[in-house]
Amino acid sequence: MELLGPLKMNQIDLDQTDIDRLTMYIKKLEKWGNIHALTSVSAREIPYVFVVEPIIAAKVLRNLIDPLRCLDMGTGFGNPGVAMSVYFKKSEFLLVDASYKKTALLRQIVDEAKFERVKVVTSRLEDLEEGDFDLVVSRGIGPLDRTLKYSLKFLKEGGLVAIFKAKIDQQELSTVKVENLKFERTLNLRVIYPSKEASRYLIVYSKSTSN
C-alpha cells in the first residue's frame, strides 16, 4: 500500500504526521479486510475510496462551511469521516454505525493512529441523541429522503448535510422534499485513479426554519 502517489496524483498536500496516520488507517483496513472480507473495495482502490475521495470532498465543502462539529452517519469503517477529519483540523468528528464489528475495528484504528478529534460510537441512528452539528455527512445508508430525514435530527440551524453519491438521479432530486431542509447544490468530485478518472458527487442541503 502506497498513499503518497494517490495523494500527489490528486493534488492533495498533507503534513507528514497526517500521511502517517492515514497510512496506518489504510494498512489496518487492508490487513483486516484480508482476514475478514470487511469491504468490497479492492486493496488497490482503498486509498482512493477511503482517503482521496473524502479529502477532495472536504476541500470542496470548505468553500461552503468551516465546521466545528461533524457527524458521519453510517460510517462503516470510517468513510468518509476519518480522512475528512484530517482536512478539517478544527473539527470534532463523531462517527456512528450500528455494527459492533465495524465500530470495534474502527475504534482500534482511531486509537492506535491517534486521530484525537475523532470519536466512534456504536448506535442505530434512531437511538442516537439529537445533536447540534455544523456538518453531517453520509454515504450508503439508504434512499435520499431517508438519509435527509435522519440528518435533520442532528443538524443545527444553518448547518449542512452532504450526501455522497456515485451517480445522480435527477428524478429523485426533483421529487424529494424534506421540511426545513433546502437543496443547495450538487458538487462534482473528480477522483483520478492510475488508469481512469471517476466522478463522484455530493448532494448538499442546508437546514432552515422554513423552505
CSV table of C-alpha atoms in Angstrom, one decimal:
chain,number,residue,atom,x,y,z
A,1,MET,CA,0.0,0.0,0.0
A,2,GLU,CA,1.4,3.4,-1.0
A,3,LEU,CA,-0.5,6.6,-0.2
A,4,LEU,CA,1.8,9.3,-1.4
A,5,GLY,CA,1.2,8.5,-5.0
A,6,PRO,CA,-2.6,8.7,-4.9
A,7,LEU,CA,-2.4,12.0,-2.9
A,8,LYS,CA,0.0,13.6,-5.4
A,9,MET,CA,-2.0,12.4,-8.3
A,10,ASN,CA,-5.0,14.2,-6.9
A,11,GLN,CA,-3.0,17.3,-5.9
A,12,ILE,CA,-3.5,16.8,-2.2
A,13,ASP,CA,-0.8,18.1,0.2
A,14,LEU,CA,-0.8,16.9,3.8
A,15,ASP,CA,1.5,17.1,6.7
A,16,GLN,CA,3.7,14.0,7.2
A,17,THR,CA,2.0,13.3,10.5
A,18,ASP,CA,-1.4,13.2,8.8
A,19,ILE,CA,0.1,11.0,6.0
A,20,ASP,CA,1.5,8.6,8.6
A,21,ARG,CA,-1.9,8.4,10.4
A,22,LEU,CA,-3.8,7.7,7.2
A,23,THR,CA,-1.2,5.2,6.1
A,24,MET,CA,-1.8,3.3,9.3
A,25,TYR,CA,-5.5,3.5,8.8
A,26,ILE,CA,-5.2,2.1,5.2
A,27,LYS,CA,-2.9,-0.7,6.3
A,28,LYS,CA,-5.3,-1.8,9.1
A,29,LEU,CA,-8.2,-1.9,6.6
A,30,GLU,CA,-6.1,-4.0,4.2
A,31,LYS,CA,-5.0,-6.3,7.0
A,32,TRP,CA,-8.4,-6.9,8.5
A,33,GLY,CA,-10.0,-7.0,5.0
A,34,ASN,CA,-7.8,-9.9,4.0
A,35,ILE,CA,-8.8,-11.8,7.2
A,36,HIS,CA,-12.5,-10.9,7.4
A,37,ALA,CA,-13.5,-9.6,4.0
A,38,LEU,CA,-14.6,-6.4,5.6
A,39,THR,CA,-15.1,-4.3,2.4
A,40,SER,CA,-15.9,-4.9,-1.2
A,41,VAL,CA,-13.4,-2.3,-2.3
A,42,SER,CA,-10.2,-3.8,-3.8
A,43,ALA,CA,-6.9,-3.3,-1.9
A,44,ARG,CA,-5.6,-1.3,-4.8
A,45,GLU,CA,-8.5,1.2,-4.6
A,46,ILE,CA,-8.8,1.5,-0.9
A,47,PRO,CA,-6.5,4.6,-0.7
A,48,TYR,CA,-8.7,6.4,-3.3
A,49,VAL,CA,-12.1,5.4,-1.8
A,50,PHE,CA,-11.2,5.8,1.9
A,51,VAL,CA,-8.7,8.7,1.7
A,52,VAL,CA,-8.6,10.6,-1.5
A,53,GLU,CA,-12.3,11.0,-2.2
A,54,PRO,CA,-13.2,12.1,1.3
A,55,ILE,CA,-10.4,14.7,1.3
A,56,ILE,CA,-11.5,16.1,-2.1
A,57,ALA,CA,-15.0,16.3,-0.7
A,58,ALA,CA,-13.7,18.2,2.4
A,59,LYS,CA,-11.8,20.6,0.1
A,60,VAL,CA,-14.9,21.4,-1.9
A,61,LEU,CA,-17.1,21.7,1.2
A,62,ARG,CA,-14.6,24.1,2.8
A,63,ASN,CA,-15.9,26.7,0.3
A,64,LEU,CA,-19.3,26.4,1.9
A,65,ILE,CA,-18.6,25.8,5.6
A,66,ASP,CA,-15.8,25.6,8.2
A,67,PRO,CA,-17.4,23.2,10.6
A,68,LEU,CA,-16.6,22.8,14.3
A,69,ARG,CA,-18.7,19.7,14.9
A,70,CYS,CA,-19.2,17.0,12.2
A,71,LEU,CA,-21.3,13.8,12.2
A,72,ASP,CA,-20.6,10.8,9.9
A,73,MET,CA,-23.9,8.8,9.8
A,74,GLY,CA,-23.4,5.1,9.0
A,75,THR,CA,-19.6,5.5,8.9
A,76,GLY,CA,-18.9,1.8,8.3
A,77,PHE,CA,-15.1,1.6,8.5
A,78,GLY,CA,-14.6,5.3,8.8
A,79,ASN,CA,-15.6,6.5,5.4
A,80,PRO,CA,-15.7,9.5,4.9
A,81,GLY,CA,-15.2,10.8,8.5
A,82,VAL,CA,-11.7,9.6,9.2
A,83,ALA,CA,-10.0,11.2,6.2
A,84,MET,CA,-12.2,14.3,6.3
A,85,SER,CA,-11.1,14.9,9.9
A,86,VAL,CA,-7.5,15.3,8.7
A,87,TYR,CA,-8.5,18.1,6.4
A,88,PHE,CA,-10.9,19.9,8.9
A,89,LYS,CA,-8.3,20.4,11.5
A,90,LYS,CA,-10.5,22.3,14.0
A,91,SER,CA,-13.4,19.9,13.7
A,92,GLU,CA,-14.6,17.3,16.2
A,93,PHE,CA,-15.9,14.2,14.3
A,94,LEU,CA,-18.5,11.8,15.7
A,95,LEU,CA,-18.5,8.5,13.6
A,96,VAL,CA,-21.6,6.4,14.1
A,97,ASP,CA,-22.5,3.0,12.9
A,98,ALA,CA,-24.9,0.3,14.2
A,99,SER,CA,-22.4,-2.6,13.5
A,100,TYR,CA,-20.4,-3.6,16.6
A,101,LYS,CA,-17.9,-5.4,14.4
A,102,LYS,CA,-17.2,-2.4,12.3
A,103,THR,CA,-17.0,0.1,15.1
A,104,ALA,CA,-14.8,-2.1,17.2
A,105,LEU,CA,-12.2,-2.2,14.4
A,106,LEU,CA,-12.6,1.4,13.7
A,107,ARG,CA,-12.2,2.4,17.3
A,108,GLN,CA,-9.0,0.4,17.5
A,109,ILE,CA,-7.6,2.2,14.4
A,110,VAL,CA,-8.6,5.6,15.7
A,111,ASP,CA,-6.9,4.9,19.0
A,112,GLU,CA,-3.7,3.5,17.5
A,113,ALA,CA,-3.3,6.1,14.8
A,114,LYS,CA,-4.1,8.9,17.3
A,115,PHE,CA,-7.0,10.5,15.5
A,116,GLU,CA,-7.6,12.6,18.6
A,117,ARG,CA,-10.6,14.6,17.3
A,118,VAL,CA,-12.5,11.5,16.2
A,119,LYS,CA,-14.9,9.6,18.4
A,120,VAL,CA,-16.5,6.3,17.4
A,121,VAL,CA,-20.0,5.3,18.7
A,122,THR,CA,-21.9,2.1,18.2
A,123,SER,CA,-25.6,3.0,17.7
A,124,ARG,CA,-28.6,3.0,15.4
A,125,LEU,CA,-29.4,6.5,14.2
A,126,GLU,CA,-32.9,6.1,15.6
A,127,ASP,CA,-31.3,5.7,19.1
A,128,LEU,CA,-28.7,8.4,18.9
A,129,GLU,CA,-29.4,11.5,20.9
A,130,GLU,CA,-30.2,14.7,18.9
A,131,GLY,CA,-27.2,16.8,18.1
A,132,ASP,CA,-26.1,20.2,17.2
A,133,PHE,CA,-23.8,19.6,14.3
A,134,ASP,CA,-22.5,22.1,11.7
A,135,LEU,CA,-22.0,19.4,9.1
A,136,VAL,CA,-23.5,15.9,8.7
A,137,VAL,CA,-22.0,13.6,6.1
A,138,SER,CA,-23.2,10.2,4.9
A,139,ARG,CA,-22.7,7.6,2.2
A,140,GLY,CA,-24.7,4.4,1.5
A,141,ILE,CA,-27.3,4.3,4.3
A,142,GLY,CA,-30.3,4.2,2.1
A,143,PRO,CA,-32.6,6.4,-0.2
A,144,LEU,CA,-32.0,10.1,-0.3
A,145,ASP,CA,-35.2,11.0,1.5
A,146,ARG,CA,-34.5,8.7,4.5
A,147,THR,CA,-30.9,9.9,4.8
A,148,LEU,CA,-32.1,13.5,4.8
A,149,LYS,CA,-34.8,12.8,7.5
A,150,TYR,CA,-32.1,11.3,9.7
A,151,SER,CA,-29.8,14.2,9.2
A,152,LEU,CA,-32.5,16.7,10.2
A,153,LYS,CA,-32.4,15.4,13.8
A,154,PHE,CA,-28.7,16.2,14.2
A,155,LEU,CA,-28.2,19.4,12.2
A,156,LYS,CA,-28.1,22.9,13.8
A,157,GLU,CA,-29.9,25.7,12.1
A,158,GLY,CA,-27.8,26.8,9.1
A,159,GLY,CA,-25.8,23.6,9.1
A,160,LEU,CA,-25.2,21.5,6.0
A,161,VAL,CA,-25.8,17.8,5.2
A,162,ALA,CA,-23.6,16.4,2.4
A,163,ILE,CA,-24.5,13.0,0.9
A,164,PHE,CA,-22.1,11.1,-1.2
A,165,LYS,CA,-23.4,9.5,-4.4
A,166,ALA,CA,-21.8,7.5,-7.2
A,167,LYS,CA,-24.3,8.9,-9.7
A,168,ILE,CA,-27.1,11.5,-9.7
A,169,ASP,CA,-30.8,10.6,-10.1
A,170,GLN,CA,-32.4,13.8,-11.3
A,171,GLN,CA,-35.9,12.4,-10.8
A,172,GLU,CA,-35.1,11.6,-7.2
A,173,LEU,CA,-33.6,15.1,-6.6
A,174,SER,CA,-36.7,16.8,-8.1
A,175,THR,CA,-39.2,14.8,-6.1
A,176,VAL,CA,-37.6,14.5,-2.6
A,177,LYS,CA,-38.7,17.2,-0.2
A,178,VAL,CA,-38.0,17.3,3.5
A,179,GLU,CA,-39.4,20.0,5.7
A,180,ASN,CA,-36.8,22.5,6.9
A,181,LEU,CA,-34.1,21.2,4.5
A,182,LYS,CA,-33.3,23.3,1.5
A,183,PHE,CA,-31.4,21.9,-1.5
A,184,GLU,CA,-28.3,23.9,-2.1
A,185,ARG,CA,-26.3,22.3,-4.9
A,186,THR,CA,-24.7,19.2,-6.3
A,187,LEU,CA,-20.9,19.1,-6.2
A,188,ASN,CA,-18.8,17.0,-8.6
A,189,LEU,CA,-15.8,15.3,-7.1
A,190,ARG,CA,-13.1,14.3,-9.7
A,191,VAL,CA,-11.1,11.4,-8.4
A,192,ILE,CA,-8.0,10.5,-10.5
A,193,TYR,CA,-7.0,6.8,-10.4
A,194,PRO,CA,-3.9,5.4,-12.1
A,195,SER,CA,-5.9,4.3,-15.2
A,196,LYS,CA,-9.1,6.2,-15.0
A,197,GLU,CA,-10.9,9.3,-13.8
A,198,ALA,CA,-14.1,8.8,-11.8
A,199,SER,CA,-16.8,11.3,-11.0
A,200,ARG,CA,-18.4,11.2,-7.6
A,201,TYR,CA,-21.0,13.6,-6.3
A,202,LEU,CA,-22.1,15.4,-3.1
A,203,ILE,CA,-25.7,16.4,-2.7
A,204,VAL,CA,-25.8,19.4,-0.3
A,205,TYR,CA,-28.7,20.6,1.7
A,206,SER,CA,-29.0,23.3,4.4
A,207,LYS,CA,-31.2,23.4,7.5
A,208,SER,CA,-33.5,26.3,7.9
A,209,THR,CA,-36.7,27.1,9.8
A,210,SER,CA,-38.7,27.2,6.6
A,211,ASN,CA,-38.1,26.2,3.0
